[in-house]
Short mmCIF file of C-alpha atoms in Angstrom, two decimals:
data_model
loop_
_atom_site.label_atom_id
_atom_site.label_comp_id
_atom_site.label_asym_id
_atom_site.label_seq_id
_atom_site.Cartn_x
_atom_site.Cartn_y
_atom_site.Cartn_z
CA MET A 50 18.80 10.90 26.52
CA GLU A 51 16.30 13.34 25.08
CA LYS A 52 17.41 12.46 21.55
CA LYS A 53 16.70 8.85 22.20
CA ILE A 54 13.29 9.58 23.47
CA VAL A 55 12.52 11.66 20.39
CA LEU A 56 13.69 8.80 18.22
CA VAL A 57 11.48 6.35 20.13
CA ALA A 58 8.45 8.64 19.65
CA LEU A 59 8.97 9.09 15.97
CA THR A 60 9.71 5.43 15.31
CA LEU A 61 6.68 4.38 17.28
CA ALA A 62 4.50 6.72 15.27
CA MET A 63 5.94 5.46 12.00
CA PHE A 64 5.46 1.87 13.21
CA VAL A 65 1.80 2.25 13.97
CA LEU A 66 1.17 3.83 10.51
CA VAL A 67 2.96 1.05 8.65
CA ILE A 68 1.55 -1.87 10.67
CA ASP A 69 -1.96 -0.92 10.14
CA THR A 70 -2.49 -2.27 6.54
CA THR A 71 -0.59 -5.48 7.16
CA ILE A 72 -2.87 -6.26 10.09
CA MET A 73 -5.90 -5.73 7.86
CA ASN A 74 -4.46 -7.97 5.17
CA VAL A 75 -4.25 -11.00 7.47
CA SER A 76 -7.68 -10.33 8.80
CA ILE A 77 -9.48 -10.36 5.46
CA SER A 78 -11.35 -13.78 5.95
CA THR A 79 -12.28 -12.77 9.57
CA LEU A 80 -13.59 -9.38 8.36
CA ILE A 81 -15.68 -11.04 5.66
CA SER A 82 -17.24 -13.31 8.20
CA ASP A 83 -17.71 -10.70 10.98
CA PHE A 84 -19.35 -8.18 8.65
CA ASN A 85 -21.02 -10.57 6.32
CA THR A 86 -19.37 -9.02 3.39
CA ASP A 87 -17.01 -10.07 0.51
CA VAL A 88 -13.42 -9.77 -0.66
CA THR A 89 -14.28 -6.82 -2.93
CA THR A 90 -15.65 -4.72 -0.14
CA VAL A 91 -12.67 -5.45 2.17
CA GLN A 92 -10.32 -4.63 -0.87
CA ALA A 93 -12.28 -1.32 -1.18
CA ALA A 94 -11.66 -0.51 2.53
CA ILE A 95 -7.89 -1.23 2.25
CA THR A 96 -7.65 0.81 -1.03
CA LEU A 97 -9.66 3.72 0.33
CA TYR A 98 -7.36 3.90 3.42
CA ALA A 99 -4.28 4.20 1.19
CA LEU A 100 -6.05 6.42 -1.23
CA VAL A 101 -7.00 8.99 1.38
CA MET A 102 -3.34 9.20 2.51
CA ALA A 103 -2.08 9.28 -1.11
CA SER A 104 -4.57 11.99 -2.18
CA LEU A 105 -4.03 14.33 0.86
CA MET A 106 -0.45 13.76 1.86
CA ILE A 107 0.86 16.81 0.04
CA THR A 108 -1.88 18.91 1.68
CA GLY A 109 -0.98 17.38 5.07
CA GLY A 110 2.61 18.43 4.55
CA LYS A 111 1.56 22.00 3.72
CA ILE A 112 -0.72 22.15 6.83
CA GLY A 113 2.41 21.23 8.81
CA ASP A 114 4.15 24.23 7.26
CA ILE A 115 1.38 26.48 8.27
CA VAL A 116 0.67 25.34 11.89
CA GLY A 117 4.06 23.96 12.70
CA ARG A 118 5.31 20.44 12.18
CA LYS A 119 5.13 19.45 15.82
CA ARG A 120 1.49 20.65 16.21
CA ALA A 121 0.53 18.92 12.90
CA PHE A 122 2.18 15.70 14.35
CA ARG A 123 0.21 15.84 17.47
CA LEU A 124 -3.06 16.86 15.72
CA GLY A 125 -2.65 13.98 13.29
CA LEU A 126 -2.06 11.45 16.17
CA VAL A 127 -5.26 12.59 17.82
CA ILE A 128 -7.25 12.06 14.59
CA TYR A 129 -5.60 8.76 14.00
CA GLY A 130 -6.18 7.63 17.59
CA VAL A 131 -9.94 8.56 17.31
CA GLY A 132 -10.09 6.58 14.05
CA SER A 133 -8.35 3.57 15.62
CA PHE A 134 -10.74 3.60 18.54
CA LEU A 135 -13.82 3.84 16.30
CA THR A 136 -12.41 0.95 14.15
CA SER A 137 -11.95 -1.17 17.29
CA ILE A 138 -15.66 -0.87 18.13
CA SER A 139 -17.16 -0.76 14.69
CA PRO A 140 -20.44 -2.62 14.46
CA THR A 141 -20.67 -2.57 10.60
CA ILE A 142 -18.36 -2.31 7.73
CA ALA A 143 -19.55 1.20 7.05
CA VAL A 144 -18.35 2.28 10.45
CA LEU A 145 -14.99 0.63 9.80
CA PHE A 146 -14.73 2.61 6.44
CA VAL A 147 -15.28 5.86 8.50
CA GLY A 148 -12.83 4.96 11.40
CA TRP A 149 -10.21 3.07 9.46
CA SER A 150 -10.28 4.20 5.87
CA ILE A 151 -11.08 7.87 6.41
CA LEU A 152 -10.18 9.02 9.92
CA GLU A 153 -6.98 6.97 10.28
CA GLY A 154 -6.04 8.02 6.68
CA LEU A 155 -6.59 11.75 7.43
CA GLY A 156 -4.55 11.49 10.59
CA ALA A 157 -1.70 9.74 8.81
CA THR A 158 -1.53 12.61 6.20
CA LEU A 159 -0.56 14.95 8.92
CA VAL A 160 1.71 12.52 10.95
CA MET A 161 3.88 11.04 8.13
CA PRO A 162 5.34 14.26 6.58
CA ALA A 163 5.78 15.64 10.06
CA ILE A 164 7.86 12.69 11.17
CA GLN A 165 10.28 13.05 8.25
CA THR A 166 10.62 16.80 8.67
CA LEU A 167 11.02 16.51 12.44
CA VAL A 168 14.12 14.32 12.00
CA THR A 169 15.92 17.29 10.44
CA SER A 170 15.20 19.49 13.33
CA ASN A 171 16.30 17.01 15.96
CA TYR A 172 19.32 15.37 14.39
CA SER A 173 22.21 16.46 12.17
CA GLY A 174 25.16 14.89 10.31
CA LYS A 175 25.59 11.08 10.80
CA ASP A 176 22.94 11.07 13.43
CA ARG A 177 20.42 12.26 10.90
CA ALA A 178 21.41 9.61 8.38
CA MET A 179 21.14 6.91 11.10
CA ALA A 180 17.77 8.23 12.19
CA TYR A 181 16.46 8.02 8.52
CA GLY A 182 17.93 4.52 8.31
CA ILE A 183 16.20 3.40 11.54
CA LEU A 184 12.97 4.82 10.28
CA GLY A 185 13.44 2.90 7.03
CA GLY A 186 14.13 -0.18 9.22
CA VAL A 187 10.92 0.56 11.16
CA VAL A 188 8.90 0.58 7.93
CA ALA A 189 10.31 -2.85 7.17
CA SER A 190 9.70 -3.98 10.76
CA GLY A 191 6.12 -2.91 10.49
CA ILE A 192 5.67 -4.93 7.32
CA ALA A 193 7.42 -7.91 9.01
CA LEU A 194 5.61 -7.88 12.33
CA GLY A 195 2.12 -6.81 11.14
CA PRO A 196 1.14 -10.15 9.90
CA ILE A 197 2.27 -11.94 12.97
CA ILE A 198 0.82 -9.55 15.46
CA GLY A 199 -2.44 -9.21 13.50
CA GLY A 200 -2.66 -12.94 12.91
CA TRP A 201 -2.22 -13.71 16.65
CA LEU A 202 -4.67 -11.18 17.90
CA THR A 203 -7.19 -12.10 15.26
CA THR A 204 -7.12 -15.86 15.88
CA ALA A 205 -6.52 -15.96 19.67
CA TYR A 206 -8.75 -12.94 20.53
CA THR A 207 -10.14 -10.49 17.92
CA TRP A 208 -8.78 -8.22 15.23
CA ARG A 209 -10.31 -5.30 17.18
CA LEU A 210 -7.61 -5.57 19.93
CA ALA A 211 -5.02 -4.70 17.28
CA PHE A 212 -6.71 -1.31 16.72
CA ALA A 213 -7.26 -0.88 20.52
CA GLY A 214 -3.51 -1.46 20.93
CA GLU A 215 -2.90 1.38 18.38
CA VAL A 216 -4.89 3.84 20.56
CA VAL A 217 -2.47 2.95 23.44
CA ILE A 218 0.59 3.58 21.30
CA VAL A 219 -0.87 6.92 20.09
CA LEU A 220 -1.24 7.99 23.69
CA ILE A 221 2.33 6.97 24.51
CA VAL A 222 3.62 8.96 21.54
CA LEU A 223 1.64 11.96 22.49
CA ALA A 224 3.24 11.92 25.93
CA LEU A 225 6.80 11.54 24.57
CA SER A 226 6.15 14.31 21.93
CA ARG A 227 6.97 17.01 24.52
CA TYR A 228 10.71 16.26 23.99
CA ILE A 229 10.55 16.82 20.22
CA LEU A 230 12.08 20.07 18.88
CA ASP A 231 9.83 21.65 16.28
CA ALA A 232 11.16 22.27 12.82
CA PRO A 233 11.62 26.00 12.18
CA LEU A 234 9.68 27.70 9.32
CA GLU A 235 12.27 28.75 6.78
CA ALA A 236 9.89 30.74 4.48
CA ASP A 237 10.15 34.50 4.44
CA GLU A 238 6.31 34.81 4.69
CA LYS A 239 3.80 32.60 6.51
CA PRO A 240 2.69 29.65 4.29
CA LYS A 241 -0.76 29.57 3.04
CA LEU A 242 -2.84 26.63 1.92
CA ASP A 243 -3.49 26.36 -1.75
CA ILE A 244 -7.12 25.20 -1.70
CA VAL A 245 -7.52 24.81 -5.43
CA GLY A 246 -4.21 22.85 -5.67
CA SER A 247 -5.29 20.61 -2.76
CA ILE A 248 -8.61 19.82 -4.47
CA LEU A 249 -7.01 19.18 -7.81
CA SER A 250 -4.26 16.91 -6.50
CA ALA A 251 -6.73 14.90 -4.38
CA LEU A 252 -9.17 14.47 -7.23
CA GLY A 253 -6.59 13.58 -9.77
CA MET A 254 -5.02 10.76 -7.75
CA GLY A 255 -8.43 9.70 -6.52
CA PHE A 256 -9.86 9.28 -9.96
CA ILE A 257 -6.83 7.31 -11.06
CA VAL A 258 -6.86 4.82 -8.13
CA PHE A 259 -10.67 4.47 -8.23
CA GLY A 260 -10.43 3.65 -11.95
CA ILE A 261 -7.94 0.89 -11.19
CA LEU A 262 -10.18 -0.43 -8.49
CA LEU A 263 -13.16 -0.54 -10.91
CA ALA A 264 -11.09 -2.69 -13.31
CA GLY A 265 -11.57 -5.73 -11.02
CA THR A 266 -15.30 -5.62 -11.50
CA TYR A 267 -15.88 -3.90 -14.83
CA GLY A 268 -12.72 -4.89 -16.79
CA TRP A 269 -9.92 -2.75 -18.17
CA TRP A 270 -11.39 -1.90 -21.57
CA ASN A 271 -14.64 -3.57 -22.52
CA ALA A 272 -17.30 -3.28 -19.80
CA ARG A 273 -18.24 -6.72 -18.16
CA GLN A 274 -21.35 -4.98 -16.86
CA THR A 275 -22.98 -1.53 -16.98
CA PHE A 276 -21.54 1.00 -14.61
CA SER A 277 -23.96 3.70 -13.45
CA ILE A 278 -24.04 6.48 -10.79
CA ALA A 279 -27.44 7.73 -9.64
CA GLY A 280 -29.04 5.98 -12.58
CA ILE A 281 -26.71 7.53 -15.17
CA ASP A 282 -24.95 5.14 -17.40
CA ILE A 283 -21.17 5.67 -17.45
CA SER A 284 -20.12 2.94 -19.84
CA PRO A 285 -20.19 4.72 -23.21
CA PHE A 286 -19.91 2.46 -26.31
CA GLY A 287 -19.66 -0.54 -24.11
CA LEU A 288 -16.33 0.61 -22.65
CA SER A 289 -15.26 -0.05 -19.02
CA PRO A 290 -15.38 3.03 -16.73
CA THR A 291 -11.70 2.23 -15.87
CA PRO A 292 -9.93 4.05 -18.81
CA LEU A 293 -12.37 6.97 -18.39
CA PHE A 294 -11.54 7.47 -14.71
CA ILE A 295 -7.82 7.02 -15.22
CA ALA A 296 -7.78 9.47 -18.21
CA THR A 297 -9.83 11.93 -16.15
CA GLY A 298 -7.39 11.74 -13.28
CA GLY A 299 -4.50 12.27 -15.59
CA VAL A 300 -6.02 15.32 -17.06
CA ILE A 301 -6.81 16.82 -13.60
CA LEU A 302 -3.21 16.15 -12.47
CA LEU A 303 -2.05 18.04 -15.65
CA GLY A 304 -4.36 20.85 -14.52
CA PHE A 305 -2.84 20.63 -11.09
CA ALA A 306 0.70 21.10 -12.46
CA ALA A 307 -0.47 24.02 -14.60
CA TRP A 308 -2.23 25.67 -11.58
CA GLU A 309 0.92 25.31 -9.42
CA ARG A 310 3.02 27.04 -12.09
CA HIS A 311 0.44 29.75 -12.36
CA ILE A 312 0.54 30.28 -8.53
CA ILE A 313 4.42 30.60 -8.61
CA THR A 314 4.56 32.97 -11.61
CA SER A 315 1.90 35.19 -9.95
CA GLY A 316 3.87 35.45 -6.77
CA GLY A 317 1.68 33.16 -4.61
CA MET A 318 2.48 30.19 -2.50
CA PRO A 319 1.89 26.81 -4.22
CA LEU A 320 0.81 23.60 -2.50
CA VAL A 321 4.10 22.15 -3.65
CA ARG A 322 6.94 23.47 -5.78
CA LEU A 323 7.13 20.80 -8.53
CA ASP A 324 10.62 21.92 -9.55
CA VAL A 325 11.83 19.67 -6.73
CA LEU A 326 11.09 16.78 -9.14
CA ARG A 327 13.73 18.16 -11.53
CA ASP A 328 16.38 16.76 -9.08
CA ARG A 329 17.16 13.29 -10.37
CA ARG A 330 17.93 12.06 -6.91
CA VAL A 331 14.56 13.15 -5.58
CA THR A 332 12.54 11.89 -8.62
CA SER A 333 14.21 8.46 -8.90
CA GLY A 334 14.07 8.01 -5.19
CA ILE A 335 10.34 8.85 -5.09
CA LEU A 336 9.61 6.42 -7.95
CA ILE A 337 11.65 3.68 -6.18
CA GLN A 338 9.54 4.32 -3.02
CA LEU A 339 6.41 4.00 -5.18
CA VAL A 340 7.61 0.71 -6.63
CA GLN A 341 8.55 -0.67 -3.29
CA THR A 342 5.23 0.02 -1.60
CA LEU A 343 3.27 -1.05 -4.72
CA LEU A 344 5.21 -4.47 -4.66
CA PHE A 345 4.61 -5.07 -0.94
CA GLY A 346 0.97 -3.87 -0.98
CA GLY A 347 0.14 -6.02 -3.97
CA PHE A 348 2.12 -9.01 -2.74
CA LEU A 349 0.66 -9.10 0.76
CA PHE A 350 -2.87 -8.66 -0.58
CA SER A 351 -2.41 -11.48 -3.16
CA MET A 352 -0.74 -13.84 -0.62
CA ALA A 353 -3.39 -13.18 2.04
CA LEU A 354 -6.06 -14.42 -0.38
CA PHE A 355 -3.93 -17.43 -1.41
CA LEU A 356 -3.12 -18.49 2.14
CA GLN A 357 -6.54 -17.85 3.62
CA ILE A 358 -9.01 -18.57 0.83
CA VAL A 359 -7.11 -20.97 -1.40
CA LEU A 360 -5.30 -22.95 1.46
CA GLY A 361 -7.85 -22.17 4.21
CA LEU A 362 -5.38 -20.97 6.81
CA ASN A 363 -6.60 -18.77 9.60
CA ALA A 364 -5.11 -15.39 10.44
CA ILE A 365 -2.43 -16.68 12.91
CA GLN A 366 -1.35 -19.44 10.55
CA THR A 367 -1.07 -16.82 7.85
CA GLY A 368 1.08 -14.72 10.09
CA PHE A 369 3.45 -17.51 10.84
CA VAL A 370 3.68 -18.47 7.19
CA TYR A 371 5.02 -14.95 6.61
CA LEU A 372 7.82 -15.51 9.04
CA PRO A 373 10.20 -16.70 6.25
CA LEU A 374 9.59 -13.21 4.64
CA SER A 375 9.36 -11.21 7.87
CA ILE A 376 12.60 -12.23 9.63
CA PRO A 377 14.98 -11.90 6.63
CA LEU A 378 13.17 -8.50 5.83
CA LEU A 379 13.97 -7.21 9.38
CA ILE A 380 17.51 -8.49 9.38
CA ALA A 381 18.25 -7.08 5.96
CA SER A 382 16.88 -3.71 6.74
CA LEU A 383 18.90 -3.29 9.96
CA THR A 384 22.10 -4.68 8.34
CA ALA A 385 21.78 -2.43 5.32
CA SER A 386 21.46 0.61 7.55
CA ARG A 387 25.01 0.01 8.68
CA LEU A 388 26.35 -1.03 5.25
CA SER A 389 25.24 2.27 3.66
CA ILE A 390 28.28 3.90 5.38
CA PHE A 391 30.52 1.88 3.02
CA ILE A 392 28.33 0.95 0.07
CA ALA A 393 26.40 3.44 -2.05
CA PRO A 394 22.66 3.21 -1.37
CA LYS A 395 22.07 2.91 -5.11
CA ARG A 396 23.92 -0.38 -5.16
CA ILE A 397 22.09 -1.75 -2.09
CA ILE A 398 18.70 -0.81 -3.66
CA GLN A 399 19.63 -2.41 -7.00
CA ALA A 400 20.63 -5.58 -5.08
CA GLY A 401 17.50 -5.61 -3.28
CA LEU A 402 15.37 -5.24 -6.41
CA ILE A 403 17.29 -8.15 -8.13
CA ILE A 404 16.91 -10.39 -5.11
CA LEU A 405 13.19 -9.53 -4.85
CA LEU A 406 12.79 -10.33 -8.55
CA ALA A 407 14.37 -13.79 -8.01
CA GLY A 408 11.97 -14.40 -5.12
CA LEU A 409 8.94 -13.54 -7.30
CA PHE A 410 10.00 -15.98 -9.92
CA LEU A 411 10.48 -18.69 -7.38
CA ALA A 412 7.00 -17.98 -5.80
CA ILE A 413 5.42 -18.24 -9.27
CA ALA A 414 7.12 -21.55 -9.91
CA THR A 415 6.10 -23.13 -6.59
CA ILE A 416 2.48 -21.79 -6.12
CA ASP A 417 0.10 -24.48 -7.24
CA VAL A 418 -2.95 -26.58 -6.11
CA GLU A 419 -0.31 -28.68 -4.42
CA VAL A 420 2.03 -26.19 -2.76
CA ARG A 421 5.79 -26.96 -2.71
CA GLY A 422 6.51 -25.51 0.77
CA PRO A 423 10.37 -25.21 0.79
CA GLY A 424 10.40 -23.51 -2.56
CA LEU A 425 7.66 -21.03 -1.74
CA MET A 426 9.24 -20.35 1.68
CA THR A 427 12.58 -19.67 -0.11
CA GLY A 428 10.76 -17.27 -2.38
CA PHE A 429 9.30 -15.51 0.59
CA ALA A 430 12.75 -15.14 2.18
CA LEU A 431 14.30 -13.67 -1.01
CA ILE A 432 11.49 -11.21 -1.28
CA GLY A 433 11.89 -10.24 2.40
CA ILE A 434 15.66 -9.73 1.92
CA GLY A 435 15.08 -7.62 -1.17
CA GLY A 436 12.42 -5.46 0.44
CA GLY A 437 14.52 -4.94 3.53
CA LEU A 438 17.50 -3.67 1.57
CA ILE A 439 15.30 -1.16 -0.34
CA ALA A 440 13.36 0.04 2.73
CA SER A 441 16.50 0.92 4.65
CA GLN A 442 17.87 3.21 2.04
CA VAL A 443 15.18 5.21 0.11
CA MET A 444 14.22 7.69 2.78
CA ASN A 445 17.80 8.51 3.62
CA LEU A 446 18.79 8.62 0.02
CA VAL A 447 16.30 11.36 -0.80
CA LEU A 448 15.83 13.42 2.43
CA SER A 449 19.36 13.66 3.53
CA GLN A 450 20.26 15.55 0.38
CA VAL A 451 17.39 17.99 0.47
CA VAL A 452 17.94 21.57 1.88
CA PRO A 453 15.95 22.10 5.07
CA GLU A 454 13.32 24.46 3.62
CA ARG A 455 12.39 21.81 1.00
CA THR A 456 12.25 18.79 3.43
CA SER A 457 8.54 19.21 4.22
CA GLU A 458 7.23 19.15 0.72
CA THR A 459 9.70 16.47 -0.38
CA ALA A 460 8.65 14.28 2.58
CA ALA A 461 4.99 14.84 1.57
CA LEU A 462 5.83 13.73 -1.96
CA MET A 463 7.52 10.61 -0.65
CA GLY A 464 4.60 9.93 1.64
CA THR A 465 2.25 10.38 -1.35
CA SER A 466 4.29 8.00 -3.44
CA GLN A 467 4.41 5.43 -0.58
CA ASN A 468 0.67 5.45 -0.04
CA LEU A 469 -0.32 5.81 -3.66
CA GLY A 470 1.89 2.75 -4.25
CA MET A 471 -0.05 0.85 -1.50
CA ALA A 472 -3.40 1.96 -2.96
CA ILE A 473 -2.41 1.09 -6.60
CA GLY A 474 -0.79 -2.22 -5.45
CA THR A 475 -3.99 -3.46 -3.70
CA ALA A 476 -6.25 -2.25 -6.55
CA LEU A 477 -4.14 -3.29 -9.43
CA MET A 478 -3.39 -6.79 -7.96
CA GLY A 479 -7.10 -7.19 -7.18
CA SER A 480 -7.98 -6.50 -10.79
CA LEU A 481 -5.22 -8.65 -12.22
CA LEU A 482 -6.40 -11.42 -9.84
CA VAL A 483 -9.91 -11.23 -11.18
CA ALA A 484 -8.78 -11.03 -14.74
CA GLY A 485 -6.49 -14.12 -14.40
CA LEU A 486 -9.28 -15.98 -12.46
CA ALA A 487 -11.89 -15.17 -15.20
CA ALA A 488 -9.61 -16.14 -18.06
CA GLY A 489 -8.55 -19.42 -16.33
CA ALA A 490 -12.09 -20.31 -15.46
CA ILE A 491 -13.56 -19.60 -18.96
CA THR A 492 -10.83 -21.69 -20.69
CA LEU A 493 -11.37 -24.61 -18.29
CA ILE A 494 -15.21 -24.47 -18.79
CA ASP A 495 -14.75 -24.48 -22.57
CA ASP A 496 -12.47 -27.58 -22.33
CA SER A 497 -14.58 -29.44 -19.80
CA THR A 498 -16.25 -32.70 -20.84
CA THR A 499 -18.35 -32.90 -17.66
CA ILE A 500 -20.28 -29.57 -18.07
CA PRO A 501 -23.19 -29.82 -20.54
CA GLU A 502 -22.67 -27.85 -23.81
CA ASP A 503 -25.85 -26.01 -23.40
CA LEU A 504 -24.80 -24.80 -19.88
CA LYS A 505 -21.45 -23.51 -20.82
CA PRO A 506 -22.54 -20.12 -22.41
CA ASP A 507 -24.53 -19.30 -19.31
CA LEU A 508 -21.58 -20.04 -16.94
CA VAL A 509 -19.19 -18.13 -19.23
CA SER A 510 -21.55 -15.14 -19.30
CA ALA A 511 -21.98 -15.17 -15.56
CA ILE A 512 -18.20 -15.20 -14.94
CA GLU A 513 -17.65 -12.39 -17.40
CA LYS A 514 -20.26 -10.25 -15.71
CA ASN A 515 -19.59 -11.09 -12.02
CA VAL A 516 -16.52 -13.07 -11.44
CA ARG A 517 -15.54 -13.44 -7.74
CA PHE A 518 -12.64 -15.01 -5.80
CA LEU A 519 -14.52 -17.59 -3.74
CA SER A 520 -13.46 -20.24 -1.27
CA ASP A 521 -14.70 -23.81 -1.76
CA GLU A 522 -17.22 -23.32 1.01
CA GLU A 523 -18.68 -20.24 -0.60
CA LEU A 524 -18.89 -21.92 -3.94
CA LYS A 525 -20.58 -25.06 -2.49
CA ALA A 526 -23.27 -22.80 -0.96
CA VAL A 527 -23.88 -21.32 -4.36
CA LEU A 528 -24.00 -24.87 -5.94
CA LYS A 529 -26.10 -26.51 -3.27
CA ASP A 530 -28.87 -27.47 -5.72
CA ALA A 531 -26.50 -28.54 -8.53
CA PRO A 532 -25.91 -32.24 -9.45
CA PRO A 533 -22.94 -33.67 -7.57
CA ASP A 534 -20.86 -34.39 -10.58
CA LEU A 535 -21.33 -30.79 -11.80
CA THR A 536 -20.54 -29.40 -8.43
CA GLN A 537 -17.23 -31.30 -8.27
CA GLU A 538 -16.24 -30.15 -11.80
CA ILE A 539 -16.90 -26.52 -10.97
CA LEU A 540 -14.98 -26.82 -7.67
CA ARG A 541 -12.08 -28.26 -9.66
CA ILE A 542 -12.21 -25.48 -12.23
CA ASN A 543 -12.39 -22.85 -9.39
CA GLU A 544 -9.38 -24.47 -7.64
CA ILE A 545 -7.21 -24.26 -10.76
CA ALA A 546 -8.42 -20.85 -11.86
CA ARG A 547 -7.68 -19.27 -8.49
CA ILE A 548 -4.06 -20.41 -8.82
CA GLN A 549 -3.95 -18.86 -12.37
CA GLY A 550 -5.31 -15.62 -10.80
CA ILE A 551 -2.60 -15.51 -8.13
CA ARG A 552 0.12 -16.24 -10.73
CA THR A 553 -1.23 -13.39 -12.81
CA THR A 554 -0.74 -10.97 -9.96
CA LEU A 555 2.77 -12.19 -9.41
CA LEU A 556 3.66 -11.79 -13.03
CA GLY A 557 2.36 -8.20 -12.68
CA LEU A 558 4.65 -7.70 -9.78
CA VAL A 559 7.57 -9.02 -11.89
CA ILE A 560 6.94 -6.33 -14.54
CA ILE A 561 6.75 -3.67 -11.79
CA THR A 562 10.09 -4.88 -10.28
CA ILE A 563 11.84 -4.73 -13.68
CA PHE A 564 10.50 -1.12 -13.96
CA GLY A 565 12.15 -0.42 -10.56
CA ILE A 566 15.45 -1.87 -11.75
CA ILE A 567 15.43 0.47 -14.77
CA ILE A 568 14.54 3.54 -12.55
CA SER A 569 17.36 2.66 -10.09
CA ILE A 570 19.86 3.36 -12.92
CA PHE A 571 19.22 7.11 -12.34
CA LEU A 572 19.89 7.02 -8.63
CA PRO A 573 23.02 8.91 -7.43
CA PRO A 574 25.99 6.45 -7.42
CA GLU A 575 27.98 8.08 -4.57
CA ILE A 576 27.92 7.22 -0.95
CA LEU A 577 25.78 10.02 0.57
CA VAL A 578 26.65 12.08 3.61
CA PRO A 579 23.85 14.33 4.92
CA PRO A 580 24.55 17.97 5.30
CA LYS A 581 25.56 19.09 8.84
#
């Protein structure tokens, strides 16, 4: 009975972590209205939330090694609960940034690695494999149910209730956590926190994701507008700040790797032993985790904009449109957890990637100004099935094969890849969306016979400098003083360009899926049985 209570506590904690971002995605239009802000600001909040987790997940795992995984689990829940409460009462977007993006993100960095490590101390053998499978299913369930729960609460009541509900769940998990057996510390000496390594890893990933986020506004290479901090121009030679930040992040991560090797050779205790990445099973599994979350983070963000801003659906309508994705995703994840006893996880993951790829192609073919509903819903279903197959296997595939003393840091690396994937997915799809939107709009303006020739250069220049994904209502407000025929032409161009922007993001996801299929070749082919 206690083992079942432990599983309930761990799965509830994982569920509340996963459901958070999906709730925010279906509430985008409501948040824009409530806080009088824009899509870019909400995108920044979503990205910062995932970025905080991705940057500090390894540090969170190491803190669990130092203070104990159960204590880190509880401490993280308290921080997360405080953040959820602050989010639920936030009067401004700035307070939401503090409560949701920062405090909830910090809490999650302690909770997520602890969950995955505590499974090993409470279960063994087939029970452990099943627990990992259920946790993978919970991840899929959170993705599946988040849009529906968030959409219903946002439309019928308020999005704030969703975060108030998270506070209640956190309190329940804290009460149940007394039954959890703590994971023993395997190290010969008490772990210590590598402060320098923590700073370098956080800065490196932070610079990379921030650079990708800036691409939506400033471009990937040539700067659309000048970027400055405290009055200092950071757009040398007319370049966008994006490559500068990404390159800086890459250099810092190389420095992080060198520092960790130095700590090990000098007899110290590193933040993470990077030699764990030499294991092909671990490395390929972590990359598949990155691909999976990048795909879903990017897809949910892009589809939320399409459904709410292009089609004008409210949050609850958006949630129900996701049902053809959500239900197959949930069914596939639960079914695949049982199939993994007979079929190698590698084959299940590869099947999921191929099915997901087919769904993306179908979505690209059916998304248009006039939506072909059955085709798009079939695409959603295929993406859901593919995602469910992948989600049910990755965690079990990697962690069931890791020796107990390496579970914590491996779990932290997986958590990092999961949340880095979500951050990059949102930021990358946002920038691709804007790039596709700008390219489509500029082409249509040049080809237009309605827009006066002397006005075209000014319109093109305005788009290149400050392109935005606007609803018809927002654009009409901007064009309120324009002649009616010009207003209608720009509305037509905006309608078509938005579709081109959405298609550009989906094509980006296709490329990422193909990369995932290539990586899956290196997964272990055998049916895995966890060590007893």
